[in-house]
JSON list of C-alpha atoms in Angstrom, two decimals:
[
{"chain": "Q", "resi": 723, "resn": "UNK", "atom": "CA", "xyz": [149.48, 33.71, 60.11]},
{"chain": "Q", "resi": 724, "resn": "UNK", "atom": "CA", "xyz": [150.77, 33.03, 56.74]},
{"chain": "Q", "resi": 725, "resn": "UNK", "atom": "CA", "xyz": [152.28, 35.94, 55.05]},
{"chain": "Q", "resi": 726, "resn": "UNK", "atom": "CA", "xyz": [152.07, 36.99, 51.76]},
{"chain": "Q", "resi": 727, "resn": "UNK", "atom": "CA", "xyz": [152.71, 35.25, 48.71]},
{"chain": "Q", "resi": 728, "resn": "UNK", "atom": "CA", "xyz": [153.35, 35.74, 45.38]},
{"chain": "Q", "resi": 729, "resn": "UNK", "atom": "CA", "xyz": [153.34, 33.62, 42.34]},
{"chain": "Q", "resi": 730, "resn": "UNK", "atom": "CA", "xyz": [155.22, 32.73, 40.51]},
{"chain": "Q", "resi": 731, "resn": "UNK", "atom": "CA", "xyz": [158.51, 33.56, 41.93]},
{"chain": "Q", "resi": 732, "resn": "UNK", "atom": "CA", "xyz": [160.38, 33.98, 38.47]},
{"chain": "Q", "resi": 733, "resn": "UNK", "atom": "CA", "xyz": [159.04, 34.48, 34.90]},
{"chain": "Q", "resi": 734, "resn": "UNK", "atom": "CA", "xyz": [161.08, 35.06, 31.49]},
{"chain": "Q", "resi": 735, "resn": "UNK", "atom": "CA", "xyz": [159.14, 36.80, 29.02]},
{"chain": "Q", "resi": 736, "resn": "UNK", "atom": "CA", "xyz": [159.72, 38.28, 25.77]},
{"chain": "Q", "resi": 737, "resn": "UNK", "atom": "CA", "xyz": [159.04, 41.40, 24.20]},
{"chain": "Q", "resi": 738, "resn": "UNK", "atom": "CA", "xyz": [155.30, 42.37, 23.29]},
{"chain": "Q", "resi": 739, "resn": "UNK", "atom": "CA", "xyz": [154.03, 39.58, 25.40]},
{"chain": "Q", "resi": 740, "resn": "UNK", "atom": "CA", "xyz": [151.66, 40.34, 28.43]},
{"chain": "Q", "resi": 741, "resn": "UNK", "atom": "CA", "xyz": [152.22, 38.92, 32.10]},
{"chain": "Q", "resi": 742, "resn": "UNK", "atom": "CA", "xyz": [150.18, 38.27, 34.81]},
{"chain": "Q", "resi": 743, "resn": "UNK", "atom": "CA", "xyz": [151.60, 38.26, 38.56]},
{"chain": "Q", "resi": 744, "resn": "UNK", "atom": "CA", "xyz": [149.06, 37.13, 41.59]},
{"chain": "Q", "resi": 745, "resn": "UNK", "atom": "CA", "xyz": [149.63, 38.28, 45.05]},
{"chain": "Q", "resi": 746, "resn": "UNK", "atom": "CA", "xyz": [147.60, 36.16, 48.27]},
{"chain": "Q", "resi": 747, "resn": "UNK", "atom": "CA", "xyz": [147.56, 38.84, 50.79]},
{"chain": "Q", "resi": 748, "resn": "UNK", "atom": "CA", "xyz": [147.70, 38.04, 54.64]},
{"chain": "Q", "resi": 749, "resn": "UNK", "atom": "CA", "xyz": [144.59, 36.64, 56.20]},
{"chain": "Q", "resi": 750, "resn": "UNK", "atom": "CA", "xyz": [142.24, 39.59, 57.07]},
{"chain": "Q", "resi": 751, "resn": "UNK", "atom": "CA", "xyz": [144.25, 42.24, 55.02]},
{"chain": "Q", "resi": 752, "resn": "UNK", "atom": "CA", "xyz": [142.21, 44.01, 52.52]},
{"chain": "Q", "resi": 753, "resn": "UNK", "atom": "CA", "xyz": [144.30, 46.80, 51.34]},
{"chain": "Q", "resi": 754, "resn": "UNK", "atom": "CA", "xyz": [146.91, 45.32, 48.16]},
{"chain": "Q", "resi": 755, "resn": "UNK", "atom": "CA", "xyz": [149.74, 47.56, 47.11]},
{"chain": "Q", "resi": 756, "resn": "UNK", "atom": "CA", "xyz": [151.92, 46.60, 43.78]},
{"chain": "Q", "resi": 757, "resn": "UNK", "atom": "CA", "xyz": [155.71, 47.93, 43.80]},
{"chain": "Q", "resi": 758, "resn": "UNK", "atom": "CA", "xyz": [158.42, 47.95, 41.06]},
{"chain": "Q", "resi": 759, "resn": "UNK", "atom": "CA", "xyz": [162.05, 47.31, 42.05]},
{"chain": "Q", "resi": 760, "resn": "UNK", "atom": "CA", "xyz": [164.91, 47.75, 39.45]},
{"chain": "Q", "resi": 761, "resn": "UNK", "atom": "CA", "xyz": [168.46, 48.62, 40.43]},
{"chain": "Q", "resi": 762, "resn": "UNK", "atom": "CA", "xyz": [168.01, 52.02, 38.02]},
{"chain": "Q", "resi": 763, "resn": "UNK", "atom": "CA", "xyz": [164.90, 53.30, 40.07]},
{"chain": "Q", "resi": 764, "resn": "UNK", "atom": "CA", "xyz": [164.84, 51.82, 43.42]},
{"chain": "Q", "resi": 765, "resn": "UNK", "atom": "CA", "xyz": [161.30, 50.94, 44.61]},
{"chain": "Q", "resi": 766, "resn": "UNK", "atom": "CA", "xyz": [157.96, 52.61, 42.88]},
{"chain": "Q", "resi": 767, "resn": "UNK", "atom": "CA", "xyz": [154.67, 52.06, 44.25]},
{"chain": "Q", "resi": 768, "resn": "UNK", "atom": "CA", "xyz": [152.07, 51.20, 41.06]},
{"chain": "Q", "resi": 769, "resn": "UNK", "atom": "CA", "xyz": [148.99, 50.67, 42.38]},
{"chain": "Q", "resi": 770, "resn": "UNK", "atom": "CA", "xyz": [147.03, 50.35, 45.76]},
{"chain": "Q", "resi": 771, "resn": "UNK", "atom": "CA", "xyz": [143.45, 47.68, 45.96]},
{"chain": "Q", "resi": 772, "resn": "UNK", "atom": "CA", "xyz": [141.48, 48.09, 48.98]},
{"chain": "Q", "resi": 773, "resn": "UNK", "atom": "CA", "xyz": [137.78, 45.74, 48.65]},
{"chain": "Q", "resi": 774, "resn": "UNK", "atom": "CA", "xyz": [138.18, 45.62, 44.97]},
{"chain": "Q", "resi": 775, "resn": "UNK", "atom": "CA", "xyz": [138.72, 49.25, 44.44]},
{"chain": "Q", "resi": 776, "resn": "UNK", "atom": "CA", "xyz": [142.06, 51.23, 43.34]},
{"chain": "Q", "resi": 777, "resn": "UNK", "atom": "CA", "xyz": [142.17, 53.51, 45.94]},
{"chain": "Q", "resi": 778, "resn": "UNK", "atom": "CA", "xyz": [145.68, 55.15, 44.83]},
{"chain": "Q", "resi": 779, "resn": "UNK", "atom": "CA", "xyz": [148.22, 54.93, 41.54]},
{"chain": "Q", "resi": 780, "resn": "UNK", "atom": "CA", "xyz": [151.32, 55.70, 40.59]},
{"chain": "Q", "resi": 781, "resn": "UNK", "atom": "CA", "xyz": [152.65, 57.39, 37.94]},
{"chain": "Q", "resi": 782, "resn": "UNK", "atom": "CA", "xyz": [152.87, 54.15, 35.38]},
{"chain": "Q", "resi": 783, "resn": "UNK", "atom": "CA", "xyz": [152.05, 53.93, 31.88]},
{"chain": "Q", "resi": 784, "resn": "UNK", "atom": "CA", "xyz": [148.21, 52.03, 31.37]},
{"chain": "Q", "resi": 785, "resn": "UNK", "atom": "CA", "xyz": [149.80, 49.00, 30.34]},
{"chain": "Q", "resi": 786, "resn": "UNK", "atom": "CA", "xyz": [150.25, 48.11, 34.37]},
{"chain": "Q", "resi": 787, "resn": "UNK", "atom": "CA", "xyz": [146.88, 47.42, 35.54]},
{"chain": "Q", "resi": 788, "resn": "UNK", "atom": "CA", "xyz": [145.69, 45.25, 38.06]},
{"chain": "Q", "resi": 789, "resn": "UNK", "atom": "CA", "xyz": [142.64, 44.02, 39.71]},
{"chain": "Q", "resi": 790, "resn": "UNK", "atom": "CA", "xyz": [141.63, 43.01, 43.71]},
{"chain": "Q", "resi": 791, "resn": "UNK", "atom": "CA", "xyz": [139.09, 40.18, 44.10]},
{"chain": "Q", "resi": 792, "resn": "UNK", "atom": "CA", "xyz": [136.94, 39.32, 46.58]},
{"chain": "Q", "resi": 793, "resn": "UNK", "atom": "CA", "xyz": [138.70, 37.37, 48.68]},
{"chain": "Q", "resi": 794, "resn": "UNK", "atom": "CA", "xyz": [141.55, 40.40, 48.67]},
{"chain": "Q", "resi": 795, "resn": "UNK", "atom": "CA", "xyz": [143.73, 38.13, 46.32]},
{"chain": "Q", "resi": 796, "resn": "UNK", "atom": "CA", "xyz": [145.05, 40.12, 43.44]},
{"chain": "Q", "resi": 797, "resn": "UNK", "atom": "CA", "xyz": [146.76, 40.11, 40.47]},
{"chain": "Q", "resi": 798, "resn": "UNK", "atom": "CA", "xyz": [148.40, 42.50, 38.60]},
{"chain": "Q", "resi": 799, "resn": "UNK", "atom": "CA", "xyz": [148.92, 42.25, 34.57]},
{"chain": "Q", "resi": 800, "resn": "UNK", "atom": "CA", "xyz": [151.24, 44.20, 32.09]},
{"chain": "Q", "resi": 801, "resn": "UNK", "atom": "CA", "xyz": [150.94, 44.38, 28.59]},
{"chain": "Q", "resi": 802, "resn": "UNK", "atom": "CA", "xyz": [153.23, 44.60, 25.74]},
{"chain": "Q", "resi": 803, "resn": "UNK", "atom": "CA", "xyz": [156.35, 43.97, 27.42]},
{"chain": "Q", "resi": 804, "resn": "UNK", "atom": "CA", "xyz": [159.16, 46.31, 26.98]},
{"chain": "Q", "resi": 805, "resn": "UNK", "atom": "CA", "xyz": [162.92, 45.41, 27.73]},
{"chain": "Q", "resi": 806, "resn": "UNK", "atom": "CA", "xyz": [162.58, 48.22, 30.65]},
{"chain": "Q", "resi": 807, "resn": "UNK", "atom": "CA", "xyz": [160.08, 46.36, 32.55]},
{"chain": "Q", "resi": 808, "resn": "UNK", "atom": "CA", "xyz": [162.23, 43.87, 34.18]},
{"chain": "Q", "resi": 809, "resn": "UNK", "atom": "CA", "xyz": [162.37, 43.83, 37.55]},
{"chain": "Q", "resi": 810, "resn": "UNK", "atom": "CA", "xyz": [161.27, 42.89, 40.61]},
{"chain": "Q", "resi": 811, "resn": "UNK", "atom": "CA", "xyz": [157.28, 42.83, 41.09]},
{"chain": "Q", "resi": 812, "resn": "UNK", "atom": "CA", "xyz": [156.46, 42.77, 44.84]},
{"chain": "Q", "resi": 813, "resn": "UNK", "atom": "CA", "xyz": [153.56, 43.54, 46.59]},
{"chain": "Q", "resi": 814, "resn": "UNK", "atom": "CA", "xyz": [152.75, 44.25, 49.98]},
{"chain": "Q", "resi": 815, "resn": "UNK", "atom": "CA", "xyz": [149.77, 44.20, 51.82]},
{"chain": "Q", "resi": 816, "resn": "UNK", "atom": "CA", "xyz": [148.04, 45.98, 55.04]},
{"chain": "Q", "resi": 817, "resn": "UNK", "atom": "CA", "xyz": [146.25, 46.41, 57.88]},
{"chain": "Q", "resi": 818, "resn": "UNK", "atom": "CA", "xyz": [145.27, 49.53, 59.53]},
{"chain": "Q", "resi": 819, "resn": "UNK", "atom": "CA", "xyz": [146.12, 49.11, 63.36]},
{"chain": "Q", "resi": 820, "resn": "UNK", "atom": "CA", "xyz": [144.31, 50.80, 65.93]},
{"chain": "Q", "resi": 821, "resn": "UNK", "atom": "CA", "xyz": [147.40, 52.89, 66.62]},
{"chain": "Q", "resi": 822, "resn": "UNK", "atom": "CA", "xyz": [146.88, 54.25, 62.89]},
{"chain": "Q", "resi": 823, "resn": "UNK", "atom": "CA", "xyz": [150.27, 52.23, 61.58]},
{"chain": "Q", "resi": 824, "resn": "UNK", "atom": "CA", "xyz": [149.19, 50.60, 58.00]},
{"chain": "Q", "resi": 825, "resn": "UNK", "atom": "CA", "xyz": [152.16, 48.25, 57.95]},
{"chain": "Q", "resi": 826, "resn": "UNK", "atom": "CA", "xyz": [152.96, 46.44, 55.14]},
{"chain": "Q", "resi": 827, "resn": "UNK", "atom": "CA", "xyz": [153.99, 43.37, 54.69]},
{"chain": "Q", "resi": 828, "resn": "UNK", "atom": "CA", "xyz": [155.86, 42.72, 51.91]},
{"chain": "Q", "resi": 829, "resn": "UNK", "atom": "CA", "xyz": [155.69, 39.37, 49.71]},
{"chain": "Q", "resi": 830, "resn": "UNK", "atom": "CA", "xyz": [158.86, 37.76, 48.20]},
{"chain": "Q", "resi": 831, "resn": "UNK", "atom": "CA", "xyz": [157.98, 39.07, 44.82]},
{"chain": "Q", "resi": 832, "resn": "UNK", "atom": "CA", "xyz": [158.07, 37.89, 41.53]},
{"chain": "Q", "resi": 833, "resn": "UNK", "atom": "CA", "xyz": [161.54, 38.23, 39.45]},
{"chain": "Q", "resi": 834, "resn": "UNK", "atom": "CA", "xyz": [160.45, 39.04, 36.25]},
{"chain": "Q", "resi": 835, "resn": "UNK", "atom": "CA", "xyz": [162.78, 39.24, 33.02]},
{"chain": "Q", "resi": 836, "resn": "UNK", "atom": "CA", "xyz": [161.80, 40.26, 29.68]},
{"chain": "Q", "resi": 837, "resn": "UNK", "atom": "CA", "xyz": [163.60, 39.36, 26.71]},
{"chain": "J", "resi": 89, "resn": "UNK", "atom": "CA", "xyz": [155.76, 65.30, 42.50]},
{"chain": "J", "resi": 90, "resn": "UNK", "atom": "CA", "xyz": [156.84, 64.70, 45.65]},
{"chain": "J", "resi": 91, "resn": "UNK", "atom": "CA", "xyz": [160.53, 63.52, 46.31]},
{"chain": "J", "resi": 92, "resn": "UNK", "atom": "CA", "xyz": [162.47, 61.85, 48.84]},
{"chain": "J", "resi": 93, "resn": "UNK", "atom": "CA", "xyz": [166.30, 61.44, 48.75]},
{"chain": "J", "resi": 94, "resn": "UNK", "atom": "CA", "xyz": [168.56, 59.41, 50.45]},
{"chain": "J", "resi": 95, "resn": "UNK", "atom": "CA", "xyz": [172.13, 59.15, 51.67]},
{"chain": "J", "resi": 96, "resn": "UNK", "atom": "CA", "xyz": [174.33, 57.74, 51.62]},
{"chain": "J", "resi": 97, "resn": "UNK", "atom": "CA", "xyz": [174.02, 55.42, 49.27]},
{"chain": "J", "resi": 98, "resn": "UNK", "atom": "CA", "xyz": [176.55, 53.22, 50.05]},
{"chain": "J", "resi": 99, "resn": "UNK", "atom": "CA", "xyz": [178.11, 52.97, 53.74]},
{"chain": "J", "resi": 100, "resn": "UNK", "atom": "CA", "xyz": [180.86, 50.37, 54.85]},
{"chain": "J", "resi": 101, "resn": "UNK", "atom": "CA", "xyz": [181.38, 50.48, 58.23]},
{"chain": "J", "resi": 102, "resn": "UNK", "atom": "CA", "xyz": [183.67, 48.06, 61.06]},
{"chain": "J", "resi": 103, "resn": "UNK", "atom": "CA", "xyz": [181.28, 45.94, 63.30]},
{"chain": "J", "resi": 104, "resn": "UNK", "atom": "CA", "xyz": [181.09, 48.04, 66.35]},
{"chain": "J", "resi": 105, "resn": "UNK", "atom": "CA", "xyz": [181.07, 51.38, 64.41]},
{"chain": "J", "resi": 106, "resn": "UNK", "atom": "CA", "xyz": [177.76, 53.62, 64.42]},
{"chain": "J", "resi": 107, "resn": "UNK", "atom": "CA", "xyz": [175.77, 54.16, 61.12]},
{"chain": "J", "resi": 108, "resn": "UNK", "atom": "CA", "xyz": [173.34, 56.70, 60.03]},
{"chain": "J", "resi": 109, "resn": "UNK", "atom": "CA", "xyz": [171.06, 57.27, 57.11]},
{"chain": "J", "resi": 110, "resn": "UNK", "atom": "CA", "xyz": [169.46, 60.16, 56.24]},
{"chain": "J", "resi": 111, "resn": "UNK", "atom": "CA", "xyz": [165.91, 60.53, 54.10]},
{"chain": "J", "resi": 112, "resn": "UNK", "atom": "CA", "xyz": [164.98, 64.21, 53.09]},
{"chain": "J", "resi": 113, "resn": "UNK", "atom": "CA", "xyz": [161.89, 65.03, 51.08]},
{"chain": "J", "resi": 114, "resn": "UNK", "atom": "CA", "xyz": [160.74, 67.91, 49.01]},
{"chain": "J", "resi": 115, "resn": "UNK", "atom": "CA", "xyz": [157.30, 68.35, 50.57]},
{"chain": "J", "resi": 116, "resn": "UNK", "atom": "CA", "xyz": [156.04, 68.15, 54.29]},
{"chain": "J", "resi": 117, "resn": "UNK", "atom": "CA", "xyz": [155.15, 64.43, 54.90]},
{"chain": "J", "resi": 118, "resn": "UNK", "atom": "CA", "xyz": [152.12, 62.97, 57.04]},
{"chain": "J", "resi": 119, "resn": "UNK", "atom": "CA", "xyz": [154.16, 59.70, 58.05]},
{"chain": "J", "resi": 120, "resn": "UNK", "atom": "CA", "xyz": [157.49, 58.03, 57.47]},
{"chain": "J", "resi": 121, "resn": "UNK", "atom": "CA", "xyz": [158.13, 54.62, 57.32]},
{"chain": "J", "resi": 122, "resn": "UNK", "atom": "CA", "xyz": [161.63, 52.78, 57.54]},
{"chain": "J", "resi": 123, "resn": "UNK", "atom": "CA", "xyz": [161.92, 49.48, 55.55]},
{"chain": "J", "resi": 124, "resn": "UNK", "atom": "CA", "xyz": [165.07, 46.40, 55.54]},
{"chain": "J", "resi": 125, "resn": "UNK", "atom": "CA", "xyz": [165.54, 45.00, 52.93]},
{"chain": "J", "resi": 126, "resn": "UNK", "atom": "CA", "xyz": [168.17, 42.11, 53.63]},
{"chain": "J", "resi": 127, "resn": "UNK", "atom": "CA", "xyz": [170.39, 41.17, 50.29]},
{"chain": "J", "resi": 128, "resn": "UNK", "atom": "CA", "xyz": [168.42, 38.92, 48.08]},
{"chain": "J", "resi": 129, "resn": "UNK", "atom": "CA", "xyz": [165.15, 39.44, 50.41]},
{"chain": "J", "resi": 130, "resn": "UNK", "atom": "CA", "xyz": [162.31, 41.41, 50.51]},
{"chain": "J", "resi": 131, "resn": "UNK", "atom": "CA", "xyz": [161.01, 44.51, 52.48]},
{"chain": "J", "resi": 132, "resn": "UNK", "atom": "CA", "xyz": [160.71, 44.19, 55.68]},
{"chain": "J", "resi": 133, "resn": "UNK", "atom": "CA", "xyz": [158.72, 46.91, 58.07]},
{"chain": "J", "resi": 134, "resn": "UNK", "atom": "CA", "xyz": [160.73, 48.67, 61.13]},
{"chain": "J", "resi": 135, "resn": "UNK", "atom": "CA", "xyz": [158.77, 51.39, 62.18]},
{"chain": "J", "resi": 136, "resn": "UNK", "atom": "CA", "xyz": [156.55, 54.21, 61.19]},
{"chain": "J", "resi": 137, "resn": "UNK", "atom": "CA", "xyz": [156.59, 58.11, 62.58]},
{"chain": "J", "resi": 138, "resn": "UNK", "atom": "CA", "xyz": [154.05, 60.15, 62.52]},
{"chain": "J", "resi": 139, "resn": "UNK", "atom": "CA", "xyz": [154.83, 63.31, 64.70]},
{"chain": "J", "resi": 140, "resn": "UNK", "atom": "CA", "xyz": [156.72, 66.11, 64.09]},
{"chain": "J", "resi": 141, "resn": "UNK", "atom": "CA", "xyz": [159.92, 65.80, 66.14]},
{"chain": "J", "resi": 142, "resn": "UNK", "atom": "CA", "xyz": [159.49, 62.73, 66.78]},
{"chain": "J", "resi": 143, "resn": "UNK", "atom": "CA", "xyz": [161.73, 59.94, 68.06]},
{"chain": "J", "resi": 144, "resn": "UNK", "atom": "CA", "xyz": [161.55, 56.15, 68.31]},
{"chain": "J", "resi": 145, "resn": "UNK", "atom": "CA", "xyz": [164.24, 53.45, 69.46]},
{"chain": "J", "resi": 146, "resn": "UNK", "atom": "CA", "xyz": [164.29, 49.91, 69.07]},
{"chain": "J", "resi": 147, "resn": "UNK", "atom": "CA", "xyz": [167.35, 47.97, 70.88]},
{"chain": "J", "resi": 148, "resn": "UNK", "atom": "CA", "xyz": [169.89, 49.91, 68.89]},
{"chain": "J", "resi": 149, "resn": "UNK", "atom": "CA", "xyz": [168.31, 51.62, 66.30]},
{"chain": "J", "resi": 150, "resn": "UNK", "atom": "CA", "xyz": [166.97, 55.40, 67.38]},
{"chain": "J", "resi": 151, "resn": "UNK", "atom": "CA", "xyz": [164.34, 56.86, 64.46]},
{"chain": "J", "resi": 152, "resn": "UNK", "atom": "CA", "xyz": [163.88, 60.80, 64.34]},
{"chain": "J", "resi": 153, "resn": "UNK", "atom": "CA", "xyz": [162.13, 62.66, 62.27]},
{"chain": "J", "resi": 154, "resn": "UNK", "atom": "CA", "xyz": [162.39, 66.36, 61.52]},
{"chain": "J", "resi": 155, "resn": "UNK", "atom": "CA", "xyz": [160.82, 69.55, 63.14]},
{"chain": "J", "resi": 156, "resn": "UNK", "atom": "CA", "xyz": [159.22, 70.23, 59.96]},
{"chain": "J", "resi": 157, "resn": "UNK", "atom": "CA", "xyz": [158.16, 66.84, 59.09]},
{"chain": "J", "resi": 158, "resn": "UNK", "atom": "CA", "xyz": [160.35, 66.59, 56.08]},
{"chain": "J", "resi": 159, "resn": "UNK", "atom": "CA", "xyz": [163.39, 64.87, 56.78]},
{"chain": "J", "resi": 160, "resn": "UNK", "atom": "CA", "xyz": [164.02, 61.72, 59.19]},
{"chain": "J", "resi": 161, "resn": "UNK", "atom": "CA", "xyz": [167.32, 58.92, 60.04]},
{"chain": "J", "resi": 162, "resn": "UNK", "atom": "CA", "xyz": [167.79, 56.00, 60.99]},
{"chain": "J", "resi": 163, "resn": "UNK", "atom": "CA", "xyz": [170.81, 55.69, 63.42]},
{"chain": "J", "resi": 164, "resn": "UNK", "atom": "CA", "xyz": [172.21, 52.32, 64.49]},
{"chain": "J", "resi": 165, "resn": "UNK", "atom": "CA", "xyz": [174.46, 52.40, 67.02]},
{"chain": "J", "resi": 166, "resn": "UNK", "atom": "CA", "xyz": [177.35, 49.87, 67.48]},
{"chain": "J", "resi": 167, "resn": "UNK", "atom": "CA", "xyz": [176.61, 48.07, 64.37]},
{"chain": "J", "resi": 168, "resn": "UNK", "atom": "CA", "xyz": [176.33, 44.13, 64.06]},
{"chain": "J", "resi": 169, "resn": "UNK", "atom": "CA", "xyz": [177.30, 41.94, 61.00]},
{"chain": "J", "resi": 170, "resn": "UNK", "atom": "CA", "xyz": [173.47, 40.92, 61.12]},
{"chain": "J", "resi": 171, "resn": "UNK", "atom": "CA", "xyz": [172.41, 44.86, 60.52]},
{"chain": "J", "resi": 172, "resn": "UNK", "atom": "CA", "xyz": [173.77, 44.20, 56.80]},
{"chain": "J", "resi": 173, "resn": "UNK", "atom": "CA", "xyz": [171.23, 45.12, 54.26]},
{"chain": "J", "resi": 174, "resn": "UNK", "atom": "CA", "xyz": [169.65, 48.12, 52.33]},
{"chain": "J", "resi": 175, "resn": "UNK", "atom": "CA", "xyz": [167.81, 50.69, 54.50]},
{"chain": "J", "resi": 176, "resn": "UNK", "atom": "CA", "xyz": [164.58, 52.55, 53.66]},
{"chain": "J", "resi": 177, "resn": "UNK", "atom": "CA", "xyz": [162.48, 55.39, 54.03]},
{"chain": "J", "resi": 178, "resn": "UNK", "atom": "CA", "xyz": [159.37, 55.44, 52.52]},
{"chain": "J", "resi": 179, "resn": "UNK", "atom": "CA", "xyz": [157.18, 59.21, 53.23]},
{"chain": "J", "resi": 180, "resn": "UNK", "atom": "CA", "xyz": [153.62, 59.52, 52.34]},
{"chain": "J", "resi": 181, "resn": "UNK", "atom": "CA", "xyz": [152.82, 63.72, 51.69]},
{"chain": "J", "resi": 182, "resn": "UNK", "atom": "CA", "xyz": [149.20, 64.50, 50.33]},
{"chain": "J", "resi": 183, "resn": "UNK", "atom": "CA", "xyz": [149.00, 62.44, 48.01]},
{"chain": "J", "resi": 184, "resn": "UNK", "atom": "CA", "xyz": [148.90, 59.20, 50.32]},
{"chain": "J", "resi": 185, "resn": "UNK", "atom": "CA", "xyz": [151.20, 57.62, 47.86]},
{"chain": "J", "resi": 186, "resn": "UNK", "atom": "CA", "xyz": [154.17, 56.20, 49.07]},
{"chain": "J", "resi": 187, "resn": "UNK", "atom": "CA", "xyz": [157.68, 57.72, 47.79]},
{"chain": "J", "resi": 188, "resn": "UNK", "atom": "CA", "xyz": [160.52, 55.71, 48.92]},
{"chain": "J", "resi": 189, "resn": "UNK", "atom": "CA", "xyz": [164.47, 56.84, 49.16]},
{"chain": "J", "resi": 190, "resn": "UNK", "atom": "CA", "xyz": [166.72, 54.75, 46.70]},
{"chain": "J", "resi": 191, "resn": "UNK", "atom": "CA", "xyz": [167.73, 53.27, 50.20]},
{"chain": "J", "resi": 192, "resn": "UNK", "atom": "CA", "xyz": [171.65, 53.20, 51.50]},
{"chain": "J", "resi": 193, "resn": "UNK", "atom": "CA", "xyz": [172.80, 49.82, 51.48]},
{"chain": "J", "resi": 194, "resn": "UNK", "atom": "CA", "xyz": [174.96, 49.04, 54.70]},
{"chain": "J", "resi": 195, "resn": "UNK", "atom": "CA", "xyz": [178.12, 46.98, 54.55]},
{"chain": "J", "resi": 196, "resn": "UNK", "atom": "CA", "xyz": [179.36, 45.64, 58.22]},
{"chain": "J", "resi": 197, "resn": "UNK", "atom": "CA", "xyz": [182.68, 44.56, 58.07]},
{"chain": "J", "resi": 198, "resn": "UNK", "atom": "CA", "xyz": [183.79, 42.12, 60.42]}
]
């Protein structure tokens, strides 16, 4: 199986634009989770998608939303870029095994800098 | 909100030496995961517990986690220069969300 992918790999922004990241979840996997990763903060989970619902969220300001669609793709967008909010954008998507393990599988992310 | 902290942070160690990392949270979990991330890569699943007490090997790595289902390590044991990379625990309480550890990067020296 493929694994996940994200596009693009790296983005430079500036500040007060808005971004879009899209994230192609394995084959079968319906359950999208969106991570931040910055050197400062380590790794913070953002948002979870499961069939086109946000089933969980973290504790991010509403300019980080994101959307699942059918197909499980999704994309996540933030608005009004600050300085703060470059990172790394990963996101990692699951399966529920019948052994109750969701692993996730983690994309290469997206590298995003904002000027 | 929930919490989970890790240590070390940093741990350089000879090849051959043992090396252990240590997640402890500030509420009782449901699960723990451990994560690799390899330098310059991404996350990369090792294993999830789910019991209290609970302890898992794989080749040389031996996962435990706590009695009370609130702290867990990751030991490896004679470590290899292919072990180099940032460990992590990631615990899911209540809430279902994941909290991860700021990780403890491991540096094998050869």
């Amino acid at each position: 199986k493929a694994g996940v992918t994200q596009t693009p790999r790296y983005l430079i922004k500036t500040r007060g634009q808005q971004v879009t990241l899209s994230c192609s979840p394995i084959s079968g996997h319906r359950s999208v989770s969106w991570y931040q990763q910055t050197p400062g903060q380590g790794l913070q989970f953002l948002f979870e998608y499961f069939s086109e619902t946000q089933r969980n969220k973290g504790n991010f300001p509403g300019r980080f939303s994101g959307r699942q669609f059918s197909n499980s793709r999704s994309e996540m967008n933030v608005s009004t870029l600050e300085l703060g909010d470059s990172a790394l954008y990963l996101c990692a998507s699951s399966s529920l095994t019948s052994g109750g393990t969701d692993t996730q599988y983690f994309g290469p992310g997206t590298r995003l800098t904002v000027l | 909100g929930q919490q989970v902290m890790q240590i070390p942070q940093y741990q350089h160690v000879q090849e051959g030496e043992d090396f252990t990392t240590y997640c402890n949270s500030s509420t009782t979990l449901s699960n723990i995961q451990w994560y690799k991330q390899r330098p310059g890569g991404h996350p990369v699943f090792l294993i999830q517990l789910v019991k209290s007490g609970e302890v898992k090997k794989q080749k040389r790595l031996t996962f435990q986690f706590g009695e009370a289902k609130k702290n867990s390590s990751l030991h490896i044991t004679a470590t290899q220069t292919t072990d180099v990379g940032t460990y992590f625990c990631a615990g899911k309480g209540g809430s279902y969300i994941p909290t991860f550890g700021r990780g403890t990067s491991l540096i094998v020296h050869p």
